[in-house]
Tab-separated table of C-alpha atoms and ligand atoms in Angstrom:
chain	number	residue	atom	x	y	z
O	1	MET	CA	0.000	0.000	0.000
O	2	ARG	CA	1.274	3.460	-0.875
O	3	THR	CA	-0.936	5.428	1.505
O	4	ILE	CA	0.881	6.399	4.678
O	5	ILE	CA	-1.271	5.701	7.710
O	6	GLU	CA	-0.725	6.641	11.323
O	7	PRO	CA	-0.173	3.385	13.297
O	8	PHE	CA	-2.488	4.608	16.062
O	9	LYS	CA	-6.040	5.784	16.528
O	10	ILE	CA	-6.999	8.926	18.343
O	11	LYS	CA	-8.449	8.811	21.840
O	12	SER	CA	-8.141	12.396	22.946
O	13	VAL	CA	-8.151	15.458	20.708
O	14	GLU	CA	-6.902	19.003	21.131
O	15	PRO	CA	-8.723	21.520	18.918
O	16	ILE	CA	-6.653	23.773	16.696
O	17	ARG	CA	-8.169	27.064	15.630
O	18	LEU	CA	-8.830	28.104	12.047
O	19	THR	CA	-8.164	31.800	11.459
O	20	THR	CA	-8.498	34.100	8.464
O	21	ARG	CA	-5.602	35.746	6.668
O	22	ALA	CA	-6.771	39.092	8.133
O	23	ASP	CA	-6.582	37.563	11.668
O	24	ARG	CA	-3.081	36.282	10.983
O	25	GLU	CA	-1.901	39.615	9.568
O	26	ARG	CA	-3.019	41.272	12.788
O	27	LYS	CA	-1.442	38.591	14.998
O	28	LEU	CA	1.876	38.673	13.132
O	29	GLY	CA	1.931	42.469	13.333
O	30	GLU	CA	1.338	42.262	17.100
O	31	ALA	CA	4.198	39.725	17.254
O	32	HIS	CA	6.493	42.170	15.413
O	33	TRP	CA	6.804	39.730	12.491
O	34	ASN	CA	8.671	37.280	14.713
O	35	ALA	CA	7.035	33.822	14.856
O	36	PHE	CA	8.608	33.154	18.286
O	37	LEU	CA	6.431	35.962	19.652
O	38	LEU	CA	3.153	34.463	18.407
O	39	ARG	CA	0.807	32.806	20.867
O	40	ALA	CA	0.621	29.064	20.164
O	41	GLU	CA	-3.198	29.287	20.080
O	42	ASP	CA	-2.916	31.520	17.003
O	43	VAL	CA	-0.917	28.856	15.122
O	44	LEU	CA	-2.740	26.123	13.194
O	45	ILE	CA	0.131	23.706	12.428
O	46	ASP	CA	3.117	24.253	14.683
O	47	LEU	CA	6.363	23.025	13.113
O	48	LEU	CA	8.614	25.208	15.274
O	49	THR	CA	10.263	22.182	16.896
O	50	ASP	CA	10.019	18.418	17.398
O	51	SER	CA	11.384	18.839	20.924
O	52	GLY	CA	9.010	18.155	23.802
O	53	THR	CA	6.018	18.414	21.461
O	54	ALA	CA	5.197	14.695	21.066
O	55	ALA	CA	1.779	13.218	21.780
O	56	MET	CA	2.064	10.580	24.489
O	57	SER	CA	0.422	7.192	24.007
O	58	SER	CA	-2.254	5.621	26.208
O	59	GLU	CA	0.497	3.372	27.638
O	60	GLN	CA	2.555	6.437	28.520
O	61	TRP	CA	-0.420	8.058	30.245
O	62	ALA	CA	-0.919	4.798	32.119
O	63	SER	CA	2.762	5.023	33.093
O	64	VAL	CA	2.133	8.555	34.335
O	65	MET	CA	-0.546	7.160	36.651
O	66	ARG	CA	1.922	4.517	37.887
O	67	GLY	CA	4.468	7.251	38.647
O	68	ASP	CA	5.953	6.849	42.107
O	69	GLU	CA	6.797	10.262	43.567
O	70	SER	CA	9.023	8.993	46.385
O	71	TYR	CA	12.001	11.285	46.802
O	72	ALA	CA	14.570	8.483	46.911
O	73	GLY	CA	14.590	5.074	45.253
O	74	SER	CA	11.156	5.331	43.619
O	75	ARG	CA	9.823	2.479	41.512
O	76	SER	CA	9.643	4.890	38.565
O	77	TRP	CA	13.372	5.460	38.800
O	78	PHE	CA	14.135	1.742	38.677
O	79	ARG	CA	11.875	1.316	35.628
O	80	PHE	CA	13.618	4.247	33.942
O	81	GLU	CA	17.104	2.985	34.789
O	82	ALA	CA	16.255	-0.528	33.565
O	83	ALA	CA	14.900	0.785	30.224
O	84	VAL	CA	17.989	2.936	29.626
O	85	GLN	CA	20.349	0.098	30.555
O	86	ASP	CA	18.435	-2.349	28.363
O	87	ILE	CA	18.422	-0.178	25.227
O	88	PHE	CA	21.604	1.856	25.569
O	89	GLY	CA	23.687	-0.676	27.472
O	90	PHE	CA	25.430	1.768	29.831
O	91	ARG	CA	25.802	0.814	33.494
O	92	HIS	CA	25.606	4.249	35.100
O	93	VAL	CA	22.533	6.378	34.415
O	94	LEU	CA	21.922	9.930	35.644
O	95	PRO	CA	18.445	11.392	35.034
O	96	THR	CA	18.311	15.086	34.043
O	97	HIS	CA	15.502	17.538	33.328
O	98	GLN	CA	16.532	17.759	29.655
O	99	GLY	CA	19.431	17.191	27.275
O	100	ARG	CA	21.420	20.335	27.959
O	101	ALA	CA	21.629	19.524	31.690
O	102	ALA	CA	23.307	16.217	30.773
O	103	GLU	CA	25.679	18.160	28.496
O	104	ARG	CA	26.539	20.689	31.195
O	105	ILE	CA	27.333	17.952	33.728
O	106	LEU	CA	29.394	15.920	31.237
O	107	PHE	CA	31.487	18.783	29.895
O	108	SER	CA	32.039	20.491	33.230
O	109	THR	CA	33.365	17.167	34.543
O	110	LEU	CA	35.569	16.340	31.535
O	111	CYS	CA	36.706	19.608	29.919
O	112	LYS	CA	39.097	22.383	30.849
O	113	PRO	CA	40.263	25.542	29.069
O	114	GLY	CA	42.343	24.759	25.979
O	115	ASP	CA	40.677	21.371	25.371
O	116	VAL	CA	39.101	20.459	22.040
O	117	VAL	CA	35.869	18.463	21.559
O	118	PRO	CA	35.130	17.053	18.084
O	119	ASN	CA	31.602	16.165	16.921
O	120	ASN	CA	30.017	15.600	13.506
O	121	THR	CA	28.104	18.859	14.107
O	122	HIS	CA	27.554	20.293	17.570
O	123	PHE	CA	23.978	21.257	18.329
O	124	ASP	CA	23.883	24.836	19.662
O	125	THR	CA	23.410	23.873	23.353
O	126	THR	CA	26.178	21.270	23.020
O	127	ARG	CA	28.563	23.835	21.539
O	128	ALA	CA	27.609	26.388	24.202
O	129	ASN	CA	28.192	23.900	27.041
O	130	VAL	CA	31.589	22.858	25.612
O	131	GLU	CA	32.662	26.464	25.139
O	132	TYR	CA	31.418	27.489	28.587
O	133	THR	CA	34.201	25.310	30.068
O	134	GLY	CA	36.828	27.131	27.966
O	135	ALA	CA	37.175	24.196	25.536
O	136	ARG	CA	36.787	24.489	21.745
O	137	ALA	CA	33.970	22.718	19.872
O	138	VAL	CA	35.051	21.461	16.432
O	139	ASP	CA	32.658	20.202	13.718
O	140	LEU	CA	34.060	17.413	11.530
O	141	VAL	CA	31.071	16.333	9.415
O	142	ILE	CA	31.934	14.882	5.983
O	143	ARG	CA	32.043	17.285	3.008
O	144	GLU	CA	28.712	16.001	1.640
O	145	GLY	CA	27.114	16.939	4.970
O	146	ARG	CA	27.798	20.581	4.174
O	147	GLU	CA	26.358	20.418	0.646
O	148	PRO	CA	22.549	20.922	0.707
O	149	GLN	CA	21.972	19.163	-2.628
O	150	SER	CA	24.221	16.139	-2.037
O	151	ARG	CA	22.183	12.930	-1.712
O	152	HIS	CA	24.737	10.941	0.300
O	153	PRO	CA	22.750	8.382	2.374
O	154	PHE	CA	24.622	9.203	5.604
O	155	LYS	CA	25.315	12.925	5.494
O	156	GLY	CA	25.710	12.933	9.290
O	157	ASP	CA	28.920	10.859	9.123
O	158	MET	CA	32.090	12.236	10.672
O	159	ASP	CA	35.171	12.722	8.489
O	160	VAL	CA	37.432	10.081	10.067
O	161	ASP	CA	40.601	11.434	8.396
O	162	ALA	CA	39.804	14.890	9.757
O	163	LEU	CA	39.427	13.332	13.234
O	164	ARG	CA	42.845	11.664	12.914
O	165	ALA	CA	44.337	14.966	11.701
O	166	LEU	CA	42.822	16.844	14.656
O	167	ILE	CA	44.247	14.324	17.145
O	168	ALA	CA	47.681	14.617	15.478
O	169	GLU	CA	47.460	18.429	15.525
O	170	VAL	CA	46.318	19.130	19.092
O	171	GLY	CA	47.389	15.887	20.845
O	172	ARG	CA	45.266	13.235	22.515
O	173	GLU	CA	45.703	14.837	25.983
O	174	ARG	CA	43.704	17.886	24.861
O	175	ILE	CA	40.722	15.859	23.613
O	176	PRO	CA	38.753	14.762	26.703
O	177	CYS	CA	36.004	13.153	24.599
O	178	CYS	CA	34.640	12.856	21.081
O	179	LEU	CA	30.934	13.124	20.224
O	180	LEU	CA	28.675	11.845	17.470
O	181	THR	CA	25.201	13.356	17.130
O	182	VAL	CA	22.587	10.889	15.828
O	183	THR	CA	20.803	12.063	13.768
O	184	ASN	CA	22.780	15.207	13.024
O	185	ASN	CA	20.219	17.919	13.875
O	186	SER	CA	22.280	20.985	12.913
O	187	GLY	CA	23.291	19.218	9.706
O	188	GLY	CA	19.679	18.757	8.548
O	189	GLY	CA	18.577	15.735	10.644
O	190	GLN	CA	20.861	13.504	8.584
O	191	PRO	CA	21.799	10.032	9.868
O	192	VAL	CA	25.163	8.549	10.831
O	193	SER	CA	26.004	5.092	9.439
O	194	MET	CA	26.966	2.160	11.635
O	195	ALA	CA	30.185	1.877	9.628
O	196	ASN	CA	31.045	5.439	10.579
O	197	VAL	CA	30.239	4.916	14.279
O	198	ARG	CA	32.500	1.844	14.180
O	199	ALA	CA	35.323	3.741	12.428
O	200	VAL	CA	35.127	6.749	14.760
O	201	SER	CA	35.018	4.399	17.745
O	202	ALA	CA	38.129	2.556	16.513
O	203	VAL	CA	40.093	5.814	16.202
O	204	CYS	CA	38.910	6.955	19.640
O	205	ARG	CA	39.833	3.607	21.242
O	206	GLU	CA	43.249	3.623	19.557
O	207	HIS	CA	43.945	6.954	21.275
O	208	GLY	CA	42.095	6.309	24.544
O	209	ILE	CA	39.496	9.024	23.860
O	210	PRO	CA	35.993	8.303	25.244
O	211	LEU	CA	33.278	8.397	22.560
O	212	TYR	CA	29.889	9.833	23.555
O	213	ILE	CA	26.744	9.671	21.445
O	214	ASP	CA	24.356	12.650	21.469
O	215	ALA	CA	21.437	10.243	21.308
O	216	CYS	CA	18.387	12.557	20.939
O	217	ARG	CA	17.130	10.918	17.724
O	218	PHE	CA	18.715	7.487	18.134
O	219	ALA	CA	15.601	5.576	17.018
O	220	GLU	CA	15.214	7.587	13.799
O	221	ASN	CA	18.923	7.038	13.137
O	222	ALA	CA	18.482	3.275	13.670
O	223	TRP	CA	15.659	3.280	11.122
O	224	PHE	CA	17.809	5.031	8.505
O	225	ILE	CA	20.538	2.415	9.081
O	226	ARG	CA	17.970	-0.316	8.521
O	227	LEU	CA	16.752	1.378	5.317
O	228	ARG	CA	20.062	2.380	3.817
O	229	GLU	CA	22.990	0.352	5.168
O	230	PRO	CA	23.733	-3.103	3.740
O	231	GLY	CA	23.234	-5.907	6.255
O	232	TYR	CA	20.635	-4.185	8.447
O	233	ALA	CA	17.379	-4.595	6.457
O	234	ASP	CA	16.176	-7.470	8.649
O	235	ARG	CA	17.421	-6.204	11.983
O	236	ALA	CA	15.022	-4.815	14.592
O	237	PRO	CA	15.569	-1.102	15.376
O	238	ILE	CA	16.271	-1.972	19.026
O	239	ASP	CA	19.105	-4.339	17.973
O	240	ILE	CA	20.536	-1.689	15.662
O	241	ALA	CA	20.422	0.841	18.504
O	242	ARG	CA	22.104	-1.610	20.896
O	243	GLU	CA	24.884	-2.275	18.402
O	244	LEU	CA	25.411	1.447	17.819
O	245	PHE	CA	25.751	2.212	21.532
O	246	SER	CA	28.079	-0.787	22.022
O	247	TYR	CA	30.772	1.178	20.168
O	248	ALA	CA	30.486	4.143	22.571
O	249	ASP	CA	31.548	4.887	26.137
O	250	GLY	CA	28.511	6.947	27.056
O	251	CYS	CA	25.698	9.158	25.823
O	252	THR	CA	23.740	12.308	26.477
O	253	MET	CA	20.028	12.234	25.737
O	254	SER	CA	17.139	14.641	25.472
O	255	ALA	CA	14.052	12.489	26.028
O	256	LYS	CA	12.036	15.345	24.464
O	257	LYS	CA	12.841	13.791	21.096
O	258	ASP	CA	13.004	9.983	20.772
O	259	GLY	CA	12.001	9.572	24.421
O	260	MET	CA	8.507	10.498	23.142
O	261	ALA	CA	8.133	12.641	26.268
O	262	ASN	CA	7.465	16.313	26.895
O	263	ILE	CA	10.407	16.741	29.265
O	264	GLY	CA	13.439	14.793	30.486
O	265	GLY	CA	16.850	13.478	29.596
O	266	PHE	CA	19.816	11.556	30.932
O	267	LEU	CA	23.569	11.111	30.949
O	268	ALA	CA	24.901	7.546	30.854
O	269	SER	CA	28.297	5.853	30.736
O	270	HIS	CA	30.299	2.797	31.752
O	271	ASP	CA	32.741	4.829	33.848
O	272	ALA	CA	32.021	4.400	37.595
O	273	ARG	CA	34.577	6.995	38.741
O	274	LEU	CA	33.316	9.629	36.311
O	275	ALA	CA	29.678	8.865	37.158
O	276	ALA	CA	30.416	9.414	40.851
O	277	GLU	CA	31.852	12.869	40.083
O	278	GLU	CA	28.923	13.685	37.791
O	279	ARG	CA	26.444	12.574	40.436
O	280	ASN	CA	27.830	15.236	42.787
O	281	LEU	CA	27.069	17.920	40.195
O	282	LEU	CA	23.649	16.366	39.556
O	283	ILE	CA	22.742	16.718	43.225
O	284	LEU	CA	23.933	20.328	43.220
O	285	THR	CA	21.563	21.568	40.517
O	286	GLU	CA	19.221	18.839	39.233
O	287	GLY	CA	18.209	16.768	42.244
O	288	PHE	CA	18.735	13.479	44.039
O	289	PRO	CA	20.257	10.826	41.719
O	290	THR	CA	17.055	8.777	41.522
O	291	TYR	CA	14.953	11.619	40.055
O	292	GLY	CA	17.380	14.288	38.771
O	293	GLY	CA	14.959	17.144	38.185
O	294	LEU	CA	12.085	14.961	36.986
O	295	ALA	CA	8.857	13.837	38.589
O	296	GLY	CA	8.442	10.075	39.025
O	297	ARG	CA	5.656	10.171	36.412
O	298	ASP	CA	8.045	11.738	33.862
O	299	LEU	CA	10.597	8.971	34.469
O	300	ASP	CA	7.894	6.373	33.894
O	301	ALA	CA	6.568	8.053	30.718
O	302	ILE	CA	10.115	8.104	29.300
O	303	ALA	CA	10.752	4.451	30.219
O	304	THR	CA	7.696	3.524	28.138
O	305	GLY	CA	8.369	6.086	25.371
O	306	LEU	CA	11.922	4.892	24.635
O	307	TYR	CA	10.548	1.502	23.562
O	308	GLU	CA	7.676	3.051	21.581
O	309	ALA	CA	10.161	5.165	19.608
O	310	LEU	CA	11.781	1.905	18.456
O	311	ASP	CA	8.535	0.306	17.242
O	312	PRO	CA	9.041	-0.491	13.520
O	313	ASP	CA	5.437	0.472	12.602
O	314	TYR	CA	5.875	3.852	14.246
O	315	LEU	CA	9.279	4.459	12.630
O	316	LEU	CA	7.977	3.461	9.196
O	317	TYR	CA	5.176	6.038	9.462
O	318	ARG	CA	7.401	8.677	11.050
O	319	ILE	CA	10.131	8.649	8.410
O	320	GLN	CA	7.712	8.106	5.495
O	321	SER	CA	5.638	11.064	6.594
O	322	THR	CA	8.600	13.479	6.834
O	323	THR	CA	9.972	12.166	3.523
O	324	TYR	CA	6.543	12.612	1.885
O	325	LEU	CA	6.495	16.282	2.899
O	326	GLY	CA	10.014	16.850	1.554
O	327	GLU	CA	9.546	14.946	-1.681
O	328	HIS	CA	6.203	16.500	-2.563
O	329	ILE	CA	7.445	20.061	-2.280
O	330	ALA	CA	10.776	19.197	-3.955
O	331	ALA	CA	8.925	17.589	-6.891
O	332	ALA	CA	7.252	20.956	-7.549
O	333	GLY	CA	10.651	22.671	-7.583
O	334	VAL	CA	10.899	23.913	-3.988
O	335	PRO	CA	14.602	23.826	-3.039
O	336	ILE	CA	15.189	21.728	0.094
O	337	VAL	CA	18.169	20.167	1.850
O	338	GLN	CA	18.387	16.686	0.318
O	339	PRO	CA	17.628	13.984	1.156
O	340	PRO	CA	14.789	14.756	3.622
O	341	GLY	CA	15.942	14.339	7.240
O	342	GLY	CA	14.261	12.292	9.945
O	343	HIS	CA	12.526	14.932	12.036
O	344	ALA	CA	12.410	17.962	9.777
O	345	ILE	CA	12.466	19.420	6.291
O	346	TYR	CA	14.779	22.324	5.605
O	347	ILE	CA	13.771	24.721	2.808
O	348	ASP	CA	16.618	26.655	1.179
O	349	ALA	CA	15.151	30.147	1.507
O	350	ALA	CA	18.028	31.814	-0.375
O	351	ALA	CA	17.122	29.761	-3.469
O	352	PHE	CA	13.363	30.117	-2.817
O	353	LEU	CA	13.573	33.924	-2.641
O	354	PRO	CA	16.651	34.943	-4.678
O	355	GLN	CA	15.330	38.533	-4.895
O	356	VAL	CA	15.697	38.920	-1.091
O	357	PRO	CA	19.332	39.491	-0.068
O	358	PRO	CA	20.576	37.695	3.106
O	359	LEU	CA	20.554	40.866	5.204
O	360	GLU	CA	16.850	41.275	4.376
O	361	LEU	CA	16.231	37.891	6.023
O	362	PRO	CA	14.783	35.640	3.283
O	363	GLY	CA	14.270	32.765	5.756
O	364	GLN	CA	12.302	34.924	8.153
O	365	ALA	CA	10.309	36.389	5.246
O	366	LEU	CA	9.346	32.848	4.217
O	367	VAL	CA	8.453	31.892	7.808
O	368	ALA	CA	6.189	34.964	7.946
O	369	GLU	CA	4.516	34.160	4.624
O	370	LEU	CA	3.825	30.525	5.585
O	371	TYR	CA	2.093	31.797	8.689
O	372	LEU	CA	0.105	34.417	6.766
O	373	GLU	CA	-0.827	31.925	4.064
O	374	ALA	CA	-1.931	29.015	6.221
O	375	GLY	CA	-1.204	29.501	9.942
O	376	ILE	CA	1.911	27.293	9.762
O	377	ARG	CA	4.840	28.125	12.045
O	378	GLY	CA	8.374	27.136	11.022
O	379	VAL	CA	11.685	28.531	12.181
O	380	GLU	CA	14.378	30.502	10.397
O	381	ILE	CA	17.898	29.093	10.582
O	382	GLY	CA	19.724	31.828	8.764
O	383	THR	CA	20.902	35.386	9.207
O	384	LEU	CA	18.420	36.307	11.943
O	385	MET	CA	19.575	33.307	14.015
O	386	PHE	CA	23.248	33.055	13.102
O	387	GLY	CA	24.132	36.368	11.435
O	388	ARG	CA	26.456	38.657	13.322
O	389	ARG	CA	26.567	42.385	13.933
O	390	ASP	CA	30.088	43.797	14.328
O	391	PRO	CA	29.980	45.619	17.689
O	392	GLY	CA	32.579	48.171	16.500
O	393	THR	CA	31.267	49.135	13.070
O	394	GLY	CA	27.628	47.985	13.436
O	395	GLU	CA	28.094	46.120	10.150
O	396	GLU	CA	25.894	43.033	9.669
O	397	HIS	CA	27.386	39.726	8.485
O	398	PRO	CA	25.057	37.086	6.988
O	399	ALA	CA	24.912	33.412	8.032
O	400	PRO	CA	26.395	30.769	5.682
O	401	MET	CA	22.924	29.412	4.779
O	402	GLU	CA	19.365	30.749	4.787
O	403	LEU	CA	17.155	27.840	5.817
O	404	VAL	CA	13.601	27.445	7.080
O	405	ARG	CA	13.153	24.352	9.233
O	406	LEU	CA	9.793	22.626	9.421
O	407	ALA	CA	10.167	20.183	12.330
O	408	VAL	CA	7.459	17.565	12.676
O	409	PRO	CA	6.248	16.805	16.233
O	410	ARG	CA	5.943	13.074	16.940
O	411	ARG	CA	2.476	11.481	16.531
O	412	VAL	CA	0.785	14.914	16.657
O	413	TYR	CA	-0.317	15.649	13.099
O	414	THR	CA	-2.079	13.347	10.650
O	415	GLN	CA	-1.314	12.780	7.003
O	416	SER	CA	-4.008	15.301	6.010
O	417	HIS	CA	-2.219	17.949	8.082
O	418	ILE	CA	0.929	17.121	6.115
O	419	ASP	CA	-1.019	17.449	2.836
O	420	TYR	CA	-2.234	20.842	4.017
O	421	VAL	CA	1.370	21.928	4.704
O	422	VAL	CA	2.426	20.746	1.217
O	423	GLU	CA	-0.440	22.702	-0.365
O	424	ALA	CA	0.412	25.876	1.575
O	425	ILE	CA	4.098	25.739	0.645
O	426	LEU	CA	3.251	25.232	-3.032
O	427	GLU	CA	0.825	28.153	-2.908
O	428	VAL	CA	3.573	30.433	-1.557
O	429	TRP	CA	6.004	28.975	-4.126
O	430	GLN	CA	3.640	30.055	-6.945
O	431	ARG	CA	3.800	33.703	-5.909
O	432	ARG	CA	7.340	33.757	-4.536
O	433	GLU	CA	8.404	36.616	-6.818
O	434	ALA	CA	6.067	39.018	-5.014
O	435	LEU	CA	7.607	38.368	-1.588
O	436	ARG	CA	9.759	41.027	0.093
O	437	GLY	CA	12.288	40.928	2.901
O	438	LEU	CA	12.224	42.148	6.496
O	439	ARG	CA	14.325	44.566	8.481
O	440	ILE	CA	15.341	44.378	12.135
O	441	VAL	CA	13.789	47.156	14.203
O	442	GLU	CA	15.049	46.061	17.616
O	443	GLN	CA	17.385	43.243	18.702
O	444	ALA	CA	19.073	41.787	21.784
O	445	PRO	CA	22.894	41.555	21.867
O	446	TRP	CA	22.782	37.723	21.752
O	447	LEU	CA	20.267	35.037	20.660
O	448	ARG	CA	18.426	37.860	18.931
O	449	HIS	CA	16.110	35.593	16.926
O	450	PHE	CA	14.023	34.804	20.013
O	451	THR	CA	12.982	38.376	20.757
O	452	ALA	CA	13.869	40.559	17.742
O	453	ARG	CA	11.239	42.984	16.495
O	454	LEU	CA	10.996	43.067	12.711
O	455	ALA	CA	9.095	44.972	10.046
O	456	PRO	CA	8.408	44.302	6.359
O	457	ILE	CA	10.474	46.248	3.845
O	458	THR	CA	8.093	48.174	1.633
O	459	PRO	CA	9.212	49.010	-1.887
R	1	PLP	C1	21.087	17.136	18.770
R	1	PLP	C2	20.617	17.802	20.037
R	1	PLP	N1	21.395	17.760	21.131
R	1	PLP	C3	20.996	18.321	22.285
R	1	PLP	C4	19.788	18.981	22.398
R	1	PLP	C5	19.415	19.631	23.704
R	1	PLP	O1	18.330	19.024	24.310
R	1	PLP	P1	17.323	19.838	25.248
R	1	PLP	O2	16.572	20.799	24.389
R	1	PLP	O3	16.454	18.791	25.866
R	1	PLP	O4	18.138	20.543	26.284
R	1	PLP	C6	18.957	19.056	21.282
R	1	PLP	C7	17.666	19.777	21.364
R	1	PLP	O5	17.055	20.186	20.398
R	1	PLP	C8	19.378	18.440	20.060
R	1	PLP	O6	18.611	18.470	18.950
């Protein structure tokens, strides 16, 4: 069958509100043309992020009811620990309130000023937490991973020669750990192959460098390995995940992605001495080691969600649905990062709106138009987010790429919602030549995209 169906039926619904274009023009004006400043209730299809936005299953809600809120040694904790140990294989598990807390604890334990931490591509919180310790975060994704049109099946792979060169250049003593982000979010949600994990692991082991997996989308990555890597077509996603983690020394995880939960995360490793040190930091800011900033019910919902994320029926629908969105707009000529990623589609706004120069924010202009057209909220990953203003001269420098990310929340939208998104994008594509850019009216000195006030440029 070609029709993609959701492998679930709906038991509880949350209404979304239809608005008119006139309503949306007013709302966007009130939000200063910045989609982050819109109220969620004024958005029809919210593709701002796939993080923490999943719909939980009836089994997860049942787990919530089983949640044991004992401060120490709760049953929920033991269920959580057992699930993480079973799937990821690491002995020592520290629960955290989300992924970045695991990152902060890991890097503040391992890194010191002058150190260097390689990754395929650091996610922004990962980079920030590395750099906060005075260490340098280095991205070593393969060349194809930096080429939007390349159709390499594993564009998240790390360049193993570049890793060897980095170790030779700075010395093993200055590399406290190496990371691999699966899938590679900042690189377009692209997967990492098992062969690459094995090769990176071999180099790390040769030099005694611990390898950590940034595991946020581990289940989606396992599915891509099953689809694209020879020898894995008949393997269960859980076995693929177990093999992948067997090559690593630890992982950080945001359960807001493939934990199918709305909050939570963890840090795990085989290293008892390191875990003891990390546990001291955990107690300082997150909480007692058997809850770490989470309620017992959250721990239980994650323990159930981690297995659901690995269900082949779910993964088939999940990846087919994102691919369908990407392929249908690409077939009509819309330029996207190829091939479609696991959790999101990235539209190349510079190619979509060539008449809008980077400093007039083509990505943000497209985000605004998608909202005005159909109430869809995406996010700009371009000059508003990553451009730079020279503090001395006030001169603006554009970002290397102008992308609009449409991230698909897990199990939230149906196939007809996806068809609606396709239709809206194609509608905007038809009249792309009439679109104009935006100018920044007010901005914060850092992370300006969250709060900037913008205005349309009128001819
Ligand atoms: C690859 C990656 N690593 C780390 C994080 C941080 O996780 P959290 O938002 O739970 O702190 C994210 C979140 O989007 C991510 O995509």
